[in-house]
Structures are given as structure tokens and as C-alpha cells.
Coordinates of N, CA, C and O in Angstrom, one line a residue:
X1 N -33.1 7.7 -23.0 CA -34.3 8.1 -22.3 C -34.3 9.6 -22.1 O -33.3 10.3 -21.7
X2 N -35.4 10.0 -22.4 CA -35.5 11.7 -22.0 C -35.8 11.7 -21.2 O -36.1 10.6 -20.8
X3 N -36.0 12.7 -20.1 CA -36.5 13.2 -19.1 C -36.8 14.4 -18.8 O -36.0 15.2 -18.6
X4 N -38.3 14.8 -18.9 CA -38.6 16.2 -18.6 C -38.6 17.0 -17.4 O -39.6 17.5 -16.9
X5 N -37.1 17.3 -16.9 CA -37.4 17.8 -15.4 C -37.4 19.1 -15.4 O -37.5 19.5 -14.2
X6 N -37.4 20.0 -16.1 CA -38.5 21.4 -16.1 C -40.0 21.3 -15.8 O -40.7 21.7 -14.9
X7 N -40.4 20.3 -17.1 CA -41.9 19.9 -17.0 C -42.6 19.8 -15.5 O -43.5 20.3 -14.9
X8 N -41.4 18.4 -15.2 CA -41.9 17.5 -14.0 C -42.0 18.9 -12.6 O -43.0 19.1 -11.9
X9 N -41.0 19.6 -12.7 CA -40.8 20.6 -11.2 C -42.2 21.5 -11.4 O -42.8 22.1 -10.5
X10 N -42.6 21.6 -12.8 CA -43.8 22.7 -12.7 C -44.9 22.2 -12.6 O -45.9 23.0 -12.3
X11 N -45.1 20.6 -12.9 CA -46.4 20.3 -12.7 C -46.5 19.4 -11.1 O -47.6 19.0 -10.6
X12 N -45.3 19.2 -10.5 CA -45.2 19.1 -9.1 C -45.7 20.5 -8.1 O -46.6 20.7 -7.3
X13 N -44.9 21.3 -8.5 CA -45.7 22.9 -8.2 C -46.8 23.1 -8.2 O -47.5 23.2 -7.2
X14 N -47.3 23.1 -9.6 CA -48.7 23.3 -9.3 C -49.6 22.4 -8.7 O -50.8 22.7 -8.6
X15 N -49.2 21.0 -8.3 CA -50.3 20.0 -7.6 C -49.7 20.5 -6.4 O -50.5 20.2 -5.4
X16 N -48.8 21.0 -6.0 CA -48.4 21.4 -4.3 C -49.5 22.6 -4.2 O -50.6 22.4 -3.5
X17 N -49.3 23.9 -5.0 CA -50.7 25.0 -4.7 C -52.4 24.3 -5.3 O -53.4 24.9 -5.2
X18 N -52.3 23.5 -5.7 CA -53.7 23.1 -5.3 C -53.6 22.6 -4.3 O -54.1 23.2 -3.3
X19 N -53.1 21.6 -4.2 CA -53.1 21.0 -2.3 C -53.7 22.3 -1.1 O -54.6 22.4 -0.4
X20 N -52.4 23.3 -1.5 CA -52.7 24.0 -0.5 C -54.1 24.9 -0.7 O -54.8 25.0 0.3
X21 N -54.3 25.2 -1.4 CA -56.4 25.9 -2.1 C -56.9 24.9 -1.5 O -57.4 25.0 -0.4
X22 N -56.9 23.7 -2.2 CA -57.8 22.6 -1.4 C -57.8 22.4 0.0 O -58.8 22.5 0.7
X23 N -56.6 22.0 0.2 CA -56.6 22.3 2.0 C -57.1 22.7 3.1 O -57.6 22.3 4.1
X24 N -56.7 23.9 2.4 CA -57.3 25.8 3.5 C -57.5 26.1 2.4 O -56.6 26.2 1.5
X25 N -59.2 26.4 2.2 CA -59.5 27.1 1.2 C -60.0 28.5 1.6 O -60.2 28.8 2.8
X26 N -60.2 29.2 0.8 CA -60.5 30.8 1.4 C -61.6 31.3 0.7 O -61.7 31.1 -0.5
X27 N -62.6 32.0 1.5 CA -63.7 32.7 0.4 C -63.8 33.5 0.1 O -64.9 33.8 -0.4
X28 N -62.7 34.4 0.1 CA -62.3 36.0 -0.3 C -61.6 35.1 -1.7 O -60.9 34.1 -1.7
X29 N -62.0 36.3 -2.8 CA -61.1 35.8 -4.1 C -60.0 36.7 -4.0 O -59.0 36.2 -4.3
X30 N -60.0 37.5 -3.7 CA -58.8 38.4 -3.6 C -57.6 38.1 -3.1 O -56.5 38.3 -3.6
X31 N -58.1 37.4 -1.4 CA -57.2 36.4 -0.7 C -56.5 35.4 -1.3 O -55.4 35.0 -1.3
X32 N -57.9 34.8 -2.1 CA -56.9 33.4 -2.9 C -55.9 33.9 -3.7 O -54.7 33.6 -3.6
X33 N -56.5 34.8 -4.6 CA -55.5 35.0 -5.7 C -54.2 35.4 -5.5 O -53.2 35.2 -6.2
X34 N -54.6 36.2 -3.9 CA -53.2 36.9 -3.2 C -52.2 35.5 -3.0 O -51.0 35.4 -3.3
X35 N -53.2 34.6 -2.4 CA -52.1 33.5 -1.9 C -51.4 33.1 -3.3 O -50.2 33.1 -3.4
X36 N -52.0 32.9 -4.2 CA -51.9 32.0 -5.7 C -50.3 33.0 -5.8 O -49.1 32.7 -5.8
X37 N -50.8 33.9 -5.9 CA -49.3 34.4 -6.5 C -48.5 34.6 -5.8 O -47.3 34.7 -6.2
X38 N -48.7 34.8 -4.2 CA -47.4 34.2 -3.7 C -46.6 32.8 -3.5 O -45.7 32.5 -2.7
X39 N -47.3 31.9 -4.2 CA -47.1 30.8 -4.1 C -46.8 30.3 -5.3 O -46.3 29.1 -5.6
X40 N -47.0 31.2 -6.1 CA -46.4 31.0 -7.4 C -44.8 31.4 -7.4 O -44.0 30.8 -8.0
X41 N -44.6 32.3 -6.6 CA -43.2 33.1 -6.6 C -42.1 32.2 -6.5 O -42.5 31.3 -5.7
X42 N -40.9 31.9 -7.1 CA -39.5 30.9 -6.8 C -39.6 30.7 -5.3 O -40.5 30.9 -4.5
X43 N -38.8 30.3 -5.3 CA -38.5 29.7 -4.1 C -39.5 29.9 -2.7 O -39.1 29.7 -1.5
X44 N -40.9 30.4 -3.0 CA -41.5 30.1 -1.8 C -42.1 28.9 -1.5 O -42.4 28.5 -0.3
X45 N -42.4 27.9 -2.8 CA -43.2 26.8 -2.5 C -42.3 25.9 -2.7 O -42.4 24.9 -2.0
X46 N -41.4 26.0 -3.5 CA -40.5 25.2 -4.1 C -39.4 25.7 -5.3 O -39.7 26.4 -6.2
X47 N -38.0 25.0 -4.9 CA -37.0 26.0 -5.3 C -37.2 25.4 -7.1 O -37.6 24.4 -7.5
X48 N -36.6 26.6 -7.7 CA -36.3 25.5 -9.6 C -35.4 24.9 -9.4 O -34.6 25.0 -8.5
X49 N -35.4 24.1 -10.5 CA -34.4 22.8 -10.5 C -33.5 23.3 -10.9 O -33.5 24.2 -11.7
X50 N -32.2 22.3 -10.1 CA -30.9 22.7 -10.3 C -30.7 20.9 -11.7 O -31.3 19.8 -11.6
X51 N -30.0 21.4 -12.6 CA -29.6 20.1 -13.5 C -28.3 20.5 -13.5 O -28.0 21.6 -13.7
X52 N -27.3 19.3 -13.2 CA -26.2 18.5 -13.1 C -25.7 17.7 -14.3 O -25.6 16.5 -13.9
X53 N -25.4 17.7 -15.2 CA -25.1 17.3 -16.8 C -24.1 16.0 -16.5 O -23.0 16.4 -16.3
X54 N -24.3 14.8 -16.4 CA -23.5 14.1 -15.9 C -23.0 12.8 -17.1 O -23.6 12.0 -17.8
X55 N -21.3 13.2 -16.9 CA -21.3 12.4 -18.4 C -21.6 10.7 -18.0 O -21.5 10.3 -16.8
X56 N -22.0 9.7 -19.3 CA -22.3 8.8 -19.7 C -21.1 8.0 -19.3 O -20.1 8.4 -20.1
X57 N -20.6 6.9 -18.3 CA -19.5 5.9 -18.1 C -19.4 5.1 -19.1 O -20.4 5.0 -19.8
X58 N -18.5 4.4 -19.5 CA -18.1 3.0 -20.9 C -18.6 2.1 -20.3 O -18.0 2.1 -19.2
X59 N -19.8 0.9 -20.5 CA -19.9 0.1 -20.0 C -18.9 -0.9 -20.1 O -17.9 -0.6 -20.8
X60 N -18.9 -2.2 -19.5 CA -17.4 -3.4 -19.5 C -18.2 -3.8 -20.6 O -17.8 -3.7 -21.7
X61 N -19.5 -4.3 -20.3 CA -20.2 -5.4 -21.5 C -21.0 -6.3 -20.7 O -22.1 -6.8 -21.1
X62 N -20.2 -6.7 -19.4 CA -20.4 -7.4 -18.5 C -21.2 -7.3 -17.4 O -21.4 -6.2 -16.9
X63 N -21.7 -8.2 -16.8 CA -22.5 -8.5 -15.5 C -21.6 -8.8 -14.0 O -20.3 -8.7 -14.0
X64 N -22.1 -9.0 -13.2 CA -21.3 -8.8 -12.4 C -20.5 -10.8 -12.4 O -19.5 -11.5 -12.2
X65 N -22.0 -11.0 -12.7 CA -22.1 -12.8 -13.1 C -20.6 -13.8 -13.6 O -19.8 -14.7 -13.2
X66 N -20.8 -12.7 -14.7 CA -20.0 -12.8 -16.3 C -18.6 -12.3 -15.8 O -17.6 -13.1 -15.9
X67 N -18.5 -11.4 -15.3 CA -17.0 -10.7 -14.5 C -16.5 -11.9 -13.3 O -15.3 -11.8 -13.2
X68 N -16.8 -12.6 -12.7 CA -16.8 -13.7 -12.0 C -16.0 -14.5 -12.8 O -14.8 -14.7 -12.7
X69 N -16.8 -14.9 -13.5 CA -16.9 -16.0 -14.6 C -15.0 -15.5 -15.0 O -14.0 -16.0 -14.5
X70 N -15.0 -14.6 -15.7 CA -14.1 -14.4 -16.4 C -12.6 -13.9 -14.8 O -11.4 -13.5 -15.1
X71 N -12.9 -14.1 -14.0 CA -11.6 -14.0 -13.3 C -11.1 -15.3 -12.7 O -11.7 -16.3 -13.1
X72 N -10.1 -15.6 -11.8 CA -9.6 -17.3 -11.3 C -10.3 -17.2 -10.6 O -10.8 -16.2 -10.1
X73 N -10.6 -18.9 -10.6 CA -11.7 -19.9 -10.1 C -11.4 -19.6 -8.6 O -12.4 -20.1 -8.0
X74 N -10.5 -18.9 -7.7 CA -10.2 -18.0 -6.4 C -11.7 -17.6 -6.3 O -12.5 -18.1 -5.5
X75 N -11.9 -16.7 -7.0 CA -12.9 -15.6 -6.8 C -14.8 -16.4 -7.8 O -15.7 -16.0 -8.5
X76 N -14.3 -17.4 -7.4 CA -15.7 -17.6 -8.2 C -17.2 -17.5 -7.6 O -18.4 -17.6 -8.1
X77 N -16.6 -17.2 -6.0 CA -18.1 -16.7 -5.2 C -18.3 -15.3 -5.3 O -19.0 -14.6 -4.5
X78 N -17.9 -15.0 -5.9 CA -17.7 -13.0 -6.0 C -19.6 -12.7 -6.2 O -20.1 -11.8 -5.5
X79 N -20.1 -13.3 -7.0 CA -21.0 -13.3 -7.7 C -21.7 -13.3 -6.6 O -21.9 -12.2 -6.1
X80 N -22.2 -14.3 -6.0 CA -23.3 -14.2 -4.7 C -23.1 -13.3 -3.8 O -24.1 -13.0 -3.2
X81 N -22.0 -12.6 -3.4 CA -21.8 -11.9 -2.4 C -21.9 -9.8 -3.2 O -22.3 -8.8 -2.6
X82 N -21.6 -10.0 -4.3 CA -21.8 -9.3 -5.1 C -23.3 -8.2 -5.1 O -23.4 -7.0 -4.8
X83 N -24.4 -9.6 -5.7 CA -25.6 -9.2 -5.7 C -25.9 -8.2 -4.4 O -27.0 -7.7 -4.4
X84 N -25.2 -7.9 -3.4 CA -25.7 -7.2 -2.5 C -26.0 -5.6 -3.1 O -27.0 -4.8 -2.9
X85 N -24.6 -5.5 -4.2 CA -24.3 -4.0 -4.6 C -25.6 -4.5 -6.2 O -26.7 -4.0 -6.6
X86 N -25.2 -5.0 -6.4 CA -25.6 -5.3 -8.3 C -27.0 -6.4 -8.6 O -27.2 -7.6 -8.3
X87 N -27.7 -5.5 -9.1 CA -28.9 -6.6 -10.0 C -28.3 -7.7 -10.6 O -27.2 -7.4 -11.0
X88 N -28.6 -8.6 -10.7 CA -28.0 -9.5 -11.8 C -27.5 -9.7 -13.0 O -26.6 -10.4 -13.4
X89 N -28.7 -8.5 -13.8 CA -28.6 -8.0 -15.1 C -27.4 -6.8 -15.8 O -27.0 -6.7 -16.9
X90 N -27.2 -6.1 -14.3 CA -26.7 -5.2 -14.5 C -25.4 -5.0 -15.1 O -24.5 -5.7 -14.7
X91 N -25.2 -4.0 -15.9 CA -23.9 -4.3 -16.6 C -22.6 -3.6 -15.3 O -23.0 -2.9 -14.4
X92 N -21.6 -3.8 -15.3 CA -20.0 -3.0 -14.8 C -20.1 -1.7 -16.0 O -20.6 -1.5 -17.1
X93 N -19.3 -1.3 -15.3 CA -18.8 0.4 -15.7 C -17.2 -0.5 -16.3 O -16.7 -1.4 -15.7
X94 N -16.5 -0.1 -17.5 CA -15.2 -0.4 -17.7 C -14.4 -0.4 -16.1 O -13.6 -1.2 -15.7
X95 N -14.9 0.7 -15.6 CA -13.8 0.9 -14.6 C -13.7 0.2 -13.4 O -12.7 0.2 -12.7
X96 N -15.1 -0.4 -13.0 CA -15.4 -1.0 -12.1 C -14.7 -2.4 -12.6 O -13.9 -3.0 -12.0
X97 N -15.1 -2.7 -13.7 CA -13.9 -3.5 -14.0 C -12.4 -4.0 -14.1 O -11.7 -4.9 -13.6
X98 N -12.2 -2.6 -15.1 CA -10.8 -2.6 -14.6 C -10.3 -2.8 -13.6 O -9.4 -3.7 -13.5
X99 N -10.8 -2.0 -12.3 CA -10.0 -2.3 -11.0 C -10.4 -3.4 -10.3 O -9.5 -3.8 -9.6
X100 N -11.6 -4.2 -10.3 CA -11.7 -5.4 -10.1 C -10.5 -6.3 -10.6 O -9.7 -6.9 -9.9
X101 N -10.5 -6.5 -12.1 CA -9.2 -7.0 -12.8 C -7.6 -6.8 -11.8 O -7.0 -7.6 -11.1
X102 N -7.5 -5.5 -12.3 CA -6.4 -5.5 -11.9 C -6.5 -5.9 -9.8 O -5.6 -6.6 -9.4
X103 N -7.2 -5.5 -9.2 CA -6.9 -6.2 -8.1 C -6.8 -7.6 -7.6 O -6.1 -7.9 -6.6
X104 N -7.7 -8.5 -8.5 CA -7.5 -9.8 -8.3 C -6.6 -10.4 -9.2 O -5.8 -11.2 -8.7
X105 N -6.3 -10.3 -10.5 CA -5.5 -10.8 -11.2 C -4.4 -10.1 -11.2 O -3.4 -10.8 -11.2
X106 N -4.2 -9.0 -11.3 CA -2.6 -8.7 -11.4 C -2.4 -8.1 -9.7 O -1.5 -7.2 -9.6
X107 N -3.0 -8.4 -8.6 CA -2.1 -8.0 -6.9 C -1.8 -6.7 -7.5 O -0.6 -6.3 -7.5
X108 N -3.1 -5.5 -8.2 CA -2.2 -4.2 -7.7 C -3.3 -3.5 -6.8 O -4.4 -3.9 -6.7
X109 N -2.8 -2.3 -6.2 CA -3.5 -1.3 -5.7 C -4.2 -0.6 -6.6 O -4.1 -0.9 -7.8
X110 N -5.1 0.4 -6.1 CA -6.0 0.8 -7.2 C -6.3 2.2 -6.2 O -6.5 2.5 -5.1
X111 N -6.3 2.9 -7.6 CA -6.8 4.4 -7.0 C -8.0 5.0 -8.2 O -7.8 5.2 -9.4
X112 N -9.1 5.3 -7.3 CA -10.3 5.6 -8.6 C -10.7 7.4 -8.4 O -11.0 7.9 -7.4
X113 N -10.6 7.9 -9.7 CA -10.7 9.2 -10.0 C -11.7 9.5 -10.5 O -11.8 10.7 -10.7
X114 N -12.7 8.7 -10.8 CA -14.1 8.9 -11.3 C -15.1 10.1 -11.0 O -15.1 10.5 -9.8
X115 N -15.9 10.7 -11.7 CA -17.1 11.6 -11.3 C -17.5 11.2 -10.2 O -17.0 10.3 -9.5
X116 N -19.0 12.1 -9.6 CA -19.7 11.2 -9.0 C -21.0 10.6 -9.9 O -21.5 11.0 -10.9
X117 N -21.1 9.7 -9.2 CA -22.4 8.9 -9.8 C -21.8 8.1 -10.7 O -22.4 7.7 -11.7
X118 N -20.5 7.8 -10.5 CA -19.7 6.6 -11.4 C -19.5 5.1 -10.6 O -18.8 4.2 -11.1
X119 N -20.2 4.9 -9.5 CA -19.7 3.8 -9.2 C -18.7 3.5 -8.4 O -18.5 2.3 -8.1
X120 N -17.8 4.3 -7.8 CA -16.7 4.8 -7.1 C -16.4 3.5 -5.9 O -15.4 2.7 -5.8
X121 N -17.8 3.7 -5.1 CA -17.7 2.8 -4.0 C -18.0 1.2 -4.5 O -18.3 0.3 -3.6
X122 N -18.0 0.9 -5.5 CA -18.0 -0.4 -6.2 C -16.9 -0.7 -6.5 O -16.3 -1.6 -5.9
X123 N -16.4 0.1 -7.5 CA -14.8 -0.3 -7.8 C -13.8 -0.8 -6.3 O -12.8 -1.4 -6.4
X124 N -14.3 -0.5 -5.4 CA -13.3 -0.6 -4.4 C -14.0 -1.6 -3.2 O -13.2 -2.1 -2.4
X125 N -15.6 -2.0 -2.9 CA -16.0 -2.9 -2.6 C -15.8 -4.3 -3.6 O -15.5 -5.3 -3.1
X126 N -16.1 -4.3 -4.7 CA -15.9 -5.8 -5.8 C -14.8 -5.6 -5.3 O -15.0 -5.5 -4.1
X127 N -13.6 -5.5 -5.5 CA -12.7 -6.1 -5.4 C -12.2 -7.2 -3.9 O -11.6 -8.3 -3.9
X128 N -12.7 -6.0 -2.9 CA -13.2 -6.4 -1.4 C -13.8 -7.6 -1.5 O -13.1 -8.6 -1.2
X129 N -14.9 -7.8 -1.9 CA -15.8 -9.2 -2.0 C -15.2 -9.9 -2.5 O -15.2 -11.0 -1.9
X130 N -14.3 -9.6 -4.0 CA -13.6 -11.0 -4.1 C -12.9 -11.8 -3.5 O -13.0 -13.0 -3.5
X131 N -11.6 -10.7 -2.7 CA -10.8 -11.3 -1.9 C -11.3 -12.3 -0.4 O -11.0 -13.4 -0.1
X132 N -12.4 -11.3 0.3 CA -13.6 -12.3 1.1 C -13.8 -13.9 0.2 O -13.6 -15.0 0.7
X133 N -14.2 -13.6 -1.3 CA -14.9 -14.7 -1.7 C -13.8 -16.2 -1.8 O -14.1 -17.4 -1.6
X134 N -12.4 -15.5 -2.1 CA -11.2 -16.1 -2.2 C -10.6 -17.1 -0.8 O -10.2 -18.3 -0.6
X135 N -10.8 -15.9 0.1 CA -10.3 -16.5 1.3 C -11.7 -17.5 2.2 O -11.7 -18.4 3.0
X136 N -12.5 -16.9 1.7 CA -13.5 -18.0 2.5 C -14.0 -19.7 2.1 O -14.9 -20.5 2.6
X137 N -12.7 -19.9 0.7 CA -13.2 -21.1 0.3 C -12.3 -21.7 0.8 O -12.1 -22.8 0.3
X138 N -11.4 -21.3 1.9 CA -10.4 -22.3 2.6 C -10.4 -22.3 4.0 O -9.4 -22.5 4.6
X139 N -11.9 -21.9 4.6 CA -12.2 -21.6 5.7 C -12.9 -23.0 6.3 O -13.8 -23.5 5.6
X140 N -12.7 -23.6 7.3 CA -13.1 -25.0 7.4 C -15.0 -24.3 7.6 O -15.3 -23.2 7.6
X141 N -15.7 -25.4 7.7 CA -16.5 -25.4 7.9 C -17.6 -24.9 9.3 O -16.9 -25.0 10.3
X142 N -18.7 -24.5 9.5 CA -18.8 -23.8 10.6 C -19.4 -24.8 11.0 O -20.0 -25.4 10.1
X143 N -19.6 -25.3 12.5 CA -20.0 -26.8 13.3 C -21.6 -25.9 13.6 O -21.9 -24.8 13.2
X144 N -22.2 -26.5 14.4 CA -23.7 -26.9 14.4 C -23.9 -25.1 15.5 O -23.1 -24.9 16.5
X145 N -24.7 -24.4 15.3 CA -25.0 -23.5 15.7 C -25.4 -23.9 17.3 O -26.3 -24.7 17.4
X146 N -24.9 -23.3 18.7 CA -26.0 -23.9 19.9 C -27.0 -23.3 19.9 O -27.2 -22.2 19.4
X147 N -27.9 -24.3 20.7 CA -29.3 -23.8 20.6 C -29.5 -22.5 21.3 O -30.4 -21.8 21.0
X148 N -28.7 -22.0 22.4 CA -29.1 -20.9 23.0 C -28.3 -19.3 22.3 O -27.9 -18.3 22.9
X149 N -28.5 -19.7 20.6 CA -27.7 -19.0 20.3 C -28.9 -17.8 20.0 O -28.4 -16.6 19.9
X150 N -29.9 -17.9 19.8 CA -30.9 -16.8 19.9 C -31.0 -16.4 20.9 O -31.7 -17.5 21.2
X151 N -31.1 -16.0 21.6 CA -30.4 -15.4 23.5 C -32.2 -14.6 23.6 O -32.9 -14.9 24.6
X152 N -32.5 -13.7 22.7 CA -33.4 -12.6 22.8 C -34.4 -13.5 22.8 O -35.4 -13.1 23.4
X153 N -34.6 -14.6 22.2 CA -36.0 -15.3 22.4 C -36.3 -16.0 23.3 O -37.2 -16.7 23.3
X154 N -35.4 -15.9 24.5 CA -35.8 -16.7 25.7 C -35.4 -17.9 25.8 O -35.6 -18.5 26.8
X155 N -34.7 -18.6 24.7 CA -35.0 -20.0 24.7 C -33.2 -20.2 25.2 O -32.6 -21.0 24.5
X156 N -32.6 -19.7 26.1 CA -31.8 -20.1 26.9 C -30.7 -19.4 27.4 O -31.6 -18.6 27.1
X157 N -29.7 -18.9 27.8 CA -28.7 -18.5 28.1 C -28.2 -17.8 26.7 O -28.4 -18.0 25.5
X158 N -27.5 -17.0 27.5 CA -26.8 -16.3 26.3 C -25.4 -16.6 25.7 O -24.5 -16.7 26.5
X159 N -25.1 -16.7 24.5 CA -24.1 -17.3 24.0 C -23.0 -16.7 23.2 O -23.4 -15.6 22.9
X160 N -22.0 -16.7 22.7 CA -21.4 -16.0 21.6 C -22.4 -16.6 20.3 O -22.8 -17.7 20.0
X161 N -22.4 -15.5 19.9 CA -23.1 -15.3 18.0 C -22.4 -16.6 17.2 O -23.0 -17.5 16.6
X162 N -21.0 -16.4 17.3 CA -20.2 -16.6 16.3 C -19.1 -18.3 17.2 O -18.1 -18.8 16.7
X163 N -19.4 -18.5 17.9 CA -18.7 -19.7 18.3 C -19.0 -20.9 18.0 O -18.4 -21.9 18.5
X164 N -20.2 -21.1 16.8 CA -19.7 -22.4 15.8 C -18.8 -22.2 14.9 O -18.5 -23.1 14.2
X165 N -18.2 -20.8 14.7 CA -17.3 -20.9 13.6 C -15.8 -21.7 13.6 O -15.4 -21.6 14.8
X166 N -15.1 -22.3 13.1 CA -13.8 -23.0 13.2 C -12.6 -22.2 12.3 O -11.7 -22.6 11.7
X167 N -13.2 -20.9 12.5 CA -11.7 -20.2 11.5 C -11.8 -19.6 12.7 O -12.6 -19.7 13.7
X168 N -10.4 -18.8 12.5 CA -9.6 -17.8 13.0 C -10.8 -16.5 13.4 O -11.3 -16.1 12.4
X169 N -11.2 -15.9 14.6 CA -11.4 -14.6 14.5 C -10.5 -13.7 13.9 O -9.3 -13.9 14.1
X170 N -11.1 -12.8 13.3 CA -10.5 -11.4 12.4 C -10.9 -10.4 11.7 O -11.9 -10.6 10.9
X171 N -10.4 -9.2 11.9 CA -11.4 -8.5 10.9 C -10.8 -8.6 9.9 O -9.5 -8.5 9.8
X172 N -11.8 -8.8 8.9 CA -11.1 -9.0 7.7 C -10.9 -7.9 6.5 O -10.4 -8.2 5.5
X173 N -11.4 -6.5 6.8 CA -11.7 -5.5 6.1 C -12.0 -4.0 6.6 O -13.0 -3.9 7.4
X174 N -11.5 -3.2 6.2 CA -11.9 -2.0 7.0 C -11.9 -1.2 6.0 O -10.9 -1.3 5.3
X175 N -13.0 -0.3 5.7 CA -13.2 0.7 5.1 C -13.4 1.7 5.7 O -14.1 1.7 6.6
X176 N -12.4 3.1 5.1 CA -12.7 4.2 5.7 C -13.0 5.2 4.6 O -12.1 5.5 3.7
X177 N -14.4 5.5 4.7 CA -14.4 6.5 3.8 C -14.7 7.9 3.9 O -15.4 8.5 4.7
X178 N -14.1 8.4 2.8 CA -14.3 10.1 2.9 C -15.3 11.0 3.3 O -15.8 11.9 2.7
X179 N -15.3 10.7 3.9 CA -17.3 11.8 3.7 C -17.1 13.1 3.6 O -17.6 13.6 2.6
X180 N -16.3 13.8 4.6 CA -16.1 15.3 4.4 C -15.9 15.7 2.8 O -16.7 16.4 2.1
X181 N -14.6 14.8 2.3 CA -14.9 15.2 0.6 C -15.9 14.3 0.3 O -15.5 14.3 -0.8
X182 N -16.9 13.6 0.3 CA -18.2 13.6 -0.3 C -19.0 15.0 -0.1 O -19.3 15.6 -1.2
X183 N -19.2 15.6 1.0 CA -20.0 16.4 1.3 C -19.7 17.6 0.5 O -20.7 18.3 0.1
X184 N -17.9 18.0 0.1 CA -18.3 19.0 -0.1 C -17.6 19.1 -1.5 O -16.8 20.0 -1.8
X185 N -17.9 18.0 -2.5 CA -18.2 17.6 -3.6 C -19.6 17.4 -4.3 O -19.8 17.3 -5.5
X186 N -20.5 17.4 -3.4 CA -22.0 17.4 -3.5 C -21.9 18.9 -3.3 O -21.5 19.4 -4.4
X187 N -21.9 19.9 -2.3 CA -22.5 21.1 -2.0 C -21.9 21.5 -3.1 O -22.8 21.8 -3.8
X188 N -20.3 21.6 -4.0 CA -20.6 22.1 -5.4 C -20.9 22.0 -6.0 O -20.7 22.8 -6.9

């Protein structure tokens, strides 16, 4: 796919100074013209584009579907819980793979070094969902919701959310992530 984003920033520009002509129009041409070229000038109406050359990841081959499929029957709900991050269609990055792999099948840790715009927080959520998807198929069943469990609709007393469940309270997952180095991995 090409993409013309020189093109695109100059023909966004110039529908921004007609906007503004159309707008507040002026009946002095002098004025206009005055405005036109200061509004033509960089960075008064809008800055030029900055382009970021970002290399191309290896895809796995796979879906997130298909990557399910291909790990133990442990993790065979990966997939439903999945679709939160992934279209259906959508292929894995090798690496998002990889470390899915290696976290559920071979019990290792994983540390991802990726660009940005690689997928980063996937590699390290899939694997998360699988283990969720693993441990919740030995979770007994959750008993009959009470009725006053919608509290805000008036229709009774207020209740715990979560007290038809029959597992264990726990958290089962904590992410902490970096923002400061996001932040100042983006401002470079």
C-alpha cells in the first residue's frame, strides 16, 4: 500500500485556509491575500509532516484462532478472550507468537525488545489470557446471580457484584506498565 502523506498534509492545508476565507471572509483583497500568505507560512496553520520509517514485522502465518488451535487443549479459550485485542482475521507478528509459545508451552519468562508499533503489549497480554483461559476451565461454576444484584436500578438492596461466584477471590493478574519510557520513546 502507498501512502501519500506529503500530498495528504497539503491538501488538508489548503481545505483548512479555505475554511478559514470561507469563514471570515474579507473584502479588502489585499487583506486576504495578506492573510493567504500568512497562512500559507509552516507552522502557522499547520506543522509539515514528520515521517517515521517503520520496519515491516515477520508475520507467524497465523490468527489468533489458529495459534489456540495449535497450543494444549489448557489454553483452548485463548481465542474468545483474545478477540478483545485481535480481529479474527488478523495474522500474529512471529514474535507475538513466539512468546505466547514459549509462555504456555515451554513455562518460560519472556522479555520483548521490539520497536514501537510492533505489538509489544500483545506479546505480554496473549500470553496473560491464556493462562486466565487455562485456569478458568477448572473454576466451578458461578450459581444463579441475586436479583438485587443491579443495585442502581432500584430493584432492591444492594449486593456484592461478584457473590454468585464459587471460586476463590483473587487477583489474578497485575500489569504494570512503563509509561514514562513510552513517553519518552515517542517524544524521540
Amino acid at each position: 500500500m502507498v501512502v501519500d502523506v506529503i500530498g495528504a498534509h497539503d491538501r488538508l492545508a489548503a481545505m483548512y485556509r479555505l475554511y478559514v476565507n470561507s469563514a471570515l471572509p474579507l473584502r479588502s483583497a489585499e487583506l486576504a491575500e495578506e492573510r493567504d500568505r500568512l497562512l500559507a507560512r509552516p507552522g502557522m496553520l499547520s506543522q509539515p509532516p514528520l515521517v517515521e520509517p517503520v520496519p515491516r514485522y515477520r508475520s507467524s502465518g497465523l490468527t489468533l484462532a489458529a495459534a489456540a488451535r495449535m497450543l494444549a487443549d489448557d489454553y483452548a479459550d485463548l481465542a474468545p478472550l483474545g478477540r478483545q485485542l485481535f480481529a479474527d482475521d488478523l495474522m500474529l507478528y512471529q514474535h507475538q507468537f513466539a512468546s505466547l509459545e514459549a509462555a504456555t508451552m515451554r513455562q518460560r519468562d519472556i522479555v520483548v525488545t521490539t520497536g514501537t508499533g510492533s505489538g509489544k503489549t500483545e506479546c505480554f497480554l496473549l500470553p496473560l489470557f491464556a493462562q486466565l483461559a487455562s485456569e478458568s476451565r477448572r473454576w466451578p461454576a458461578a450459581g444463579p446471580a441475586s436479583a438485587g444484584r443491579y443495585w442502581w436500578r432500584g430493584d432492591g438492596g444492594r449486593v456484592g457484584q461478584w457473590q454468585h461466584m464459587r471460586r476463590p477471590a483473587a487477583m489474578r493478574a497485575l500489569v504494570l506498565y512503563p509509561l514514562n519510557a513510552l513517553v519518552e520513546d515517542q517524544l524521540r
